[in-house]
Amino acid sequence: MAEHGPDRGVSRRGFLAGLGAGAGALTLAPAEAIARTVTTQAGGTAVPPDRFGRIFTLPPFADFNPPSLRNALVEMGRPGGIVDAKDPLAEGPIRLITNPELSPNNLDNATHTAGVTFLGQFLDHDMTFDRSSPLGTVTAPEATPNTRTPGLDLDSVYGRGPVADPQLYNPADTAKLKVESGGLFEDLPRMANGQAIIGDPRNDENLIISGLHCAFLLFHNRVVDHLRAQGQGANVFAAAQQLVRWHYQWIILHEFLPLVIGQDVVNAILTGGRRFYRPAPGQQFIPVEFQGACYRFGHSMVRPSYRANLAGNSDGSAFFGFIFDPAGLGQADPVDLRGGARAPRRFIGWQTFFDFGDGQVRPNKRIDTKISTPLFNLPLAAIASGDPPTSLVQRNLLRHVTWSIPSGQNIARAIGVPALESQHFPELQALGHGLPASTPLWYYILKEAEVAGGLKLAGVGARIVGEVFIGLLQLDNASYLRTNPSWVPTLPRRSGGAGDFRMVDLLTFARVDPTSRGQ
């Protein structure tokens, strides 16, 4: 049974005051207290980088022996249950975008554009892939392989390179990645059965992530052209790969992280150091507190539906669709935005997802404890293991049992930030098992964000996500932050010049932006 501290009665005002608004907001526990709760893996003793590990030595959030615990987690994550935003799907995908008042439980986040969700998913697929641990069965993280490299090196795009993975590369020019046409615009290369030929199959899970993968394929290829035009001959692939990776890492540190954890927390970690995730250089690993809980915050940002593009349909109209819709099963050109299909309208108009200044961008959903209704009935093809449950929320909660993840409250106390207590979780009271006072970490960090307004992560969630991302960049021997921390981007921007680089610049350089497409 998880060890519960006393109910200290932290109010919303007290919680927010404890978090503060500046770089000093995260009041850390004394060094000796940290040493008692941080694992030797996180503190510097090597754990193989191709395995998962832990940051904290704390007990799991609950006693796993009673069969009723699993039933409680399944009930918590069921369709129509307490986490379901209960979006009125019968209104259709267009009205759920244009009439946000139809989803009062699923509020928009005007500080994020819709593309932040899928950039976050793309980053996840670059760092971590657990193909083997059984859902809801206690498993040692160190015994479970991570089949992605634990770094931000785009191995999900490059694979093992043109020699070891030639199927990913253009046979006529092996310095470039293979891209095909899906009709109007680019598509992932595919086999005859529609299966994508890419470094990570999950990047064809939905239309937006497959479009983002295509953008990175084209981005690399344009960088190859750029370097050749500057006279680069020998080793152009390696030079282009480094340039792509470093611009990508810049976007993570200067655009993505400030949006999801706040610039103040980014600054606090860069200037004050990582206190909890501290492996030795070259021994970075993915901790289960991150993989199994905190970095799943992005599931709360997913909208029920999206406008995929402005003029993709055969009549020139916009293509709207639910992110997943059971009606799309088996259709050659699905009505929803699932991946794995090729048709002229199945491309992404990026002006919906990132801000090109044309007024077309749409927002994310807030980070809170309400999850869009379509995510409670995933297509099996969108689940890496291909097996139920199909509720993403149930899967997230059962993952806490797989990894014996500590409660959010215990981690908050260990790292010295204000802990949410049982009065913040009245909706969990009927489930028993002490869940209001010892809450699964994923749900806890969503509630933390919700209490703070839902625009970004707070407290435990912000600290763990920030330390792992920044740690991966600081510990990787090939990253710009370790190799050349004073480096600044050199590729041209939309607005001209260089010295900074954002997602709109990457998409423009790749020529998938609205202007390049005439849309």
XYZ file of C-alpha atoms in Angstrom, residues 28-347:
320
model
C 13.029 21.817 -3.912
C 13.444 19.362 -1.092
C 16.781 19.352 0.800
C 19.557 17.374 -0.847
C 19.458 14.615 1.773
C 15.716 14.119 1.269
C 16.174 13.925 -2.493
C 18.924 11.353 -2.072
C 16.535 9.103 -0.153
C 13.915 9.083 -2.904
C 15.898 9.263 -6.159
C 17.087 5.951 -7.587
C 20.713 5.151 -8.255
C 19.716 4.917 -11.940
C 18.509 8.495 -12.005
C 21.407 9.582 -9.821
C 24.157 8.268 -12.036
C 24.557 4.499 -11.718
C 24.253 3.126 -15.225
C 21.037 1.564 -16.438
C 21.250 0.383 -20.045
C 19.923 3.147 -22.320
C 17.893 0.548 -24.216
C 15.849 -0.230 -21.071
C 13.356 1.720 -19.044
C 14.152 2.849 -15.506
C 12.852 4.879 -12.564
C 13.520 8.256 -11.060
C 11.990 7.628 -7.627
C 12.246 4.809 -5.064
C 8.776 5.531 -3.674
C 6.125 2.809 -3.191
C 3.370 2.294 -5.778
C 0.203 4.367 -5.566
C -1.953 1.484 -4.254
C -1.999 -2.096 -3.038
C -2.265 -4.164 -6.213
C -3.451 -7.369 -4.527
C -7.211 -6.734 -4.387
C -8.759 -7.577 -7.792
C -11.138 -4.695 -7.151
C -8.309 -2.188 -7.788
C -8.183 -3.121 -11.458
C -11.983 -2.854 -11.582
C -11.779 0.628 -10.052
C -9.239 1.795 -12.654
C -11.330 0.354 -15.474
C -14.411 2.097 -14.094
C -12.491 5.358 -13.798
C -11.507 5.185 -17.463
C -14.660 3.804 -19.026
C -16.573 5.513 -21.855
C -19.107 7.868 -20.303
C -17.248 7.802 -16.998
C -15.745 10.534 -14.860
C -12.862 11.316 -17.247
C -14.939 11.336 -20.441
C -15.581 14.913 -21.627
C -18.878 13.639 -23.022
C -18.530 15.537 -26.276
C -21.816 15.447 -28.250
C -20.425 13.528 -31.228
C -23.836 13.457 -32.893
C -23.347 17.183 -33.629
C -20.661 16.183 -36.147
C -16.992 17.118 -36.526
C -17.561 20.616 -37.951
C -19.890 21.896 -35.239
C -17.621 20.618 -32.473
C -14.909 22.908 -33.843
C -16.994 25.939 -34.741
C -19.262 25.803 -31.677
C -17.032 25.175 -28.639
C -19.963 25.817 -26.311
C -21.234 22.348 -27.298
C -18.418 20.838 -25.201
C -18.542 22.683 -21.872
C -16.422 19.960 -20.250
C -13.712 20.193 -22.919
C -12.393 23.748 -22.982
C -10.098 25.219 -25.626
C -6.577 26.364 -24.782
C -6.010 29.593 -26.670
C -2.293 29.615 -25.757
C -1.618 26.451 -27.793
C -2.283 25.758 -31.428
C -3.727 22.385 -32.424
C -0.383 21.235 -33.800
C 1.279 21.217 -30.378
C -0.526 17.958 -29.582
C 0.919 16.178 -32.589
C 4.382 17.653 -32.251
C 4.299 16.206 -28.731
C 3.222 12.824 -30.090
C 5.997 12.943 -32.678
C 8.541 13.642 -29.915
C 7.226 10.727 -27.877
C 7.694 8.379 -30.816
C 11.279 9.605 -31.141
C 12.181 8.741 -27.534
C 10.291 5.695 -26.421
C 8.608 2.551 -27.742
C 7.558 -0.227 -25.395
C 6.611 -3.234 -27.502
C 6.586 -5.910 -24.815
C 5.439 -5.015 -21.278
C 2.025 -6.525 -20.429
C -0.655 -3.966 -19.639
C -1.771 -4.100 -16.006
C 0.768 -6.779 -15.003
C 3.575 -5.701 -12.675
C 6.806 -5.572 -14.665
C 10.350 -4.437 -13.862
C 11.169 -1.465 -16.097
C 14.797 -2.540 -16.328
C 13.683 -5.828 -17.909
C 11.720 -4.067 -20.656
C 13.449 -2.927 -23.863
C 12.938 0.559 -25.240
C 13.113 0.048 -28.997
C 13.680 3.753 -29.676
C 16.918 5.459 -28.731
C 16.385 7.508 -25.535
C 17.274 10.788 -27.155
C 15.923 13.397 -29.500
C 17.833 12.159 -32.541
C 14.988 11.396 -34.991
C 15.720 7.678 -35.157
C 11.983 7.319 -35.777
C 12.669 9.072 -39.106
C 16.202 7.991 -39.991
C 16.071 4.448 -38.669
C 19.629 3.089 -38.621
C 20.646 5.088 -41.689
C 20.762 4.449 -45.445
C 23.046 1.396 -45.234
C 21.206 -0.560 -42.525
C 17.672 0.604 -43.456
C 17.783 1.232 -47.220
C 13.989 0.819 -47.498
C 13.621 4.268 -45.887
C 15.803 6.032 -48.459
C 15.518 7.130 -52.070
C 17.357 4.481 -54.123
C 18.239 7.098 -56.751
C 19.806 9.381 -54.120
C 20.532 7.626 -50.838
C 21.337 10.895 -49.075
C 17.590 11.566 -49.213
C 14.632 9.913 -47.554
C 11.895 8.253 -49.571
C 8.641 10.213 -49.987
C 5.647 9.311 -52.137
C 2.505 11.070 -53.354
C -0.864 10.495 -51.812
C -2.798 12.341 -54.475
C -2.846 16.111 -54.135
C 0.300 16.244 -51.997
C 2.942 14.089 -50.336
C 2.302 10.847 -48.505
C 4.366 8.358 -46.590
C 5.912 5.621 -48.726
C 3.620 2.602 -48.520
C 3.474 -1.056 -49.396
C 0.689 -2.387 -51.602
C -1.461 -3.113 -48.527
C -1.172 0.519 -47.375
C 1.319 -0.138 -44.588
C 3.726 2.761 -44.215
C 7.438 2.198 -44.812
C 8.790 4.356 -41.974
C 11.095 4.067 -38.983
C 8.257 3.923 -36.446
C 4.859 2.493 -37.447
C 3.084 4.640 -34.849
C 3.763 7.676 -37.028
C 0.956 6.464 -39.267
C -1.532 6.198 -36.407
C -3.484 9.269 -37.488
C -3.434 11.602 -40.461
C -1.831 14.491 -38.603
C 1.126 12.515 -37.261
C 1.680 10.887 -40.663
C 1.633 14.345 -42.246
C 4.159 15.570 -39.704
C 6.419 12.604 -40.469
C 6.158 13.494 -44.173
C 7.148 17.065 -43.342
C 10.305 15.830 -41.629
C 11.144 13.600 -44.601
C 10.864 16.609 -46.900
C 12.674 18.861 -44.436
C 15.688 16.551 -44.488
C 15.611 16.347 -48.282
C 15.478 20.151 -48.620
C 18.424 20.460 -46.237
C 20.382 18.068 -48.472
C 19.588 20.338 -51.444
C 20.533 23.412 -49.383
C 23.931 21.981 -48.433
C 24.671 20.827 -51.960
C 23.894 24.302 -53.239
C 26.495 25.595 -50.790
C 29.078 23.206 -52.207
C 28.765 20.276 -49.781
C 29.686 17.079 -51.615
C 31.084 14.239 -49.532
C 29.219 13.239 -46.383
C 26.192 15.345 -47.282
C 23.836 12.900 -45.551
C 25.634 13.162 -42.206
C 25.875 16.949 -42.481
C 22.174 17.249 -43.317
C 21.178 14.856 -40.537
C 23.051 16.910 -37.939
C 21.556 20.165 -39.198
C 18.041 18.689 -39.133
C 18.510 17.267 -35.655
C 19.889 20.477 -34.207
C 17.090 22.642 -35.630
C 14.569 20.108 -34.319
C 16.178 20.159 -30.865
C 16.103 23.969 -30.912
C 12.338 23.850 -31.558
C 11.900 21.491 -28.608
C 13.802 23.705 -26.194
C 12.640 27.108 -27.456
C 9.064 26.456 -28.625
C 7.574 23.187 -27.380
C 8.795 23.131 -23.775
C 7.912 26.779 -23.014
C 4.381 26.068 -24.239
C 3.808 22.914 -22.185
C 5.754 23.572 -18.968
C 6.326 27.348 -19.057
C 9.432 29.389 -19.765
C 9.989 29.905 -16.038
C 10.385 26.166 -15.443
C 12.636 25.792 -18.499
C 14.829 28.585 -17.127
C 14.845 27.090 -13.620
C 16.121 23.753 -14.923
C 18.696 25.263 -17.288
C 20.101 27.605 -14.652
C 19.527 25.643 -11.446
C 20.186 22.181 -12.821
C 18.310 18.910 -12.897
C 17.643 17.716 -9.333
C 15.957 14.361 -9.943
C 16.735 13.022 -13.423
C 20.544 12.844 -13.272
C 21.994 9.881 -15.201
C 25.611 9.956 -16.281
C 26.360 11.459 -19.723
C 25.689 8.911 -22.435
C 23.614 6.807 -20.006
C 20.308 8.619 -20.419
C 17.237 6.412 -20.178
C 13.468 6.864 -20.240
C 11.939 6.770 -16.740
C 8.553 5.156 -16.275
C 7.246 8.135 -14.293
C 7.677 10.046 -17.571
C 6.746 7.343 -20.110
C 3.871 5.799 -18.185
C 2.308 8.915 -16.697
C 3.595 12.486 -16.961
C 4.261 12.628 -20.688
C 0.810 11.255 -21.413
C -0.576 14.696 -20.540
C -0.932 15.310 -24.278
C -3.924 12.981 -24.411
C -5.878 15.719 -22.661
C -5.035 18.204 -25.427
C -6.537 16.126 -28.264
C -9.655 17.621 -29.840
C -12.601 15.373 -30.787
C -12.320 16.562 -34.401
C -10.099 18.607 -36.668
C -10.136 20.395 -39.963
C -7.488 18.415 -41.810
C -7.194 20.919 -44.650
C -9.012 23.833 -46.275
C -9.590 22.415 -49.747
C -8.998 18.663 -49.789
C -12.388 17.325 -50.835
C -13.136 16.722 -54.512
C -15.484 19.722 -54.576
C -12.771 21.984 -53.154
C -14.258 22.103 -49.668
C -12.457 21.550 -46.400
C -11.970 18.037 -45.036
C -13.218 17.781 -41.453
C -13.180 14.566 -39.450
C -13.221 13.093 -35.967
C -9.765 12.022 -34.843
C -11.228 8.483 -34.722
C -14.708 7.357 -35.762
C -15.897 3.726 -35.782
C -17.603 4.453 -39.117
C -14.160 4.757 -40.707
C -13.265 1.122 -40.123
C -12.505 -0.658 -43.391
C -13.079 2.378 -45.606
C -10.532 3.006 -48.369
C -10.774 6.743 -47.695
C -12.013 6.882 -44.096
C -14.406 9.555 -42.902
C -12.177 10.071 -39.870
C -8.526 11.033 -39.483
C -7.100 7.587 -38.829
C -3.865 6.690 -40.591
C -3.047 3.809 -42.893
C -4.962 5.049 -45.946
C -4.090 6.912 -49.133
C -6.444 9.231 -51.000
C -6.205 12.711 -52.570
C -7.749 14.524 -49.608
C -5.592 12.787 -46.974
C -3.019 15.498 -46.400
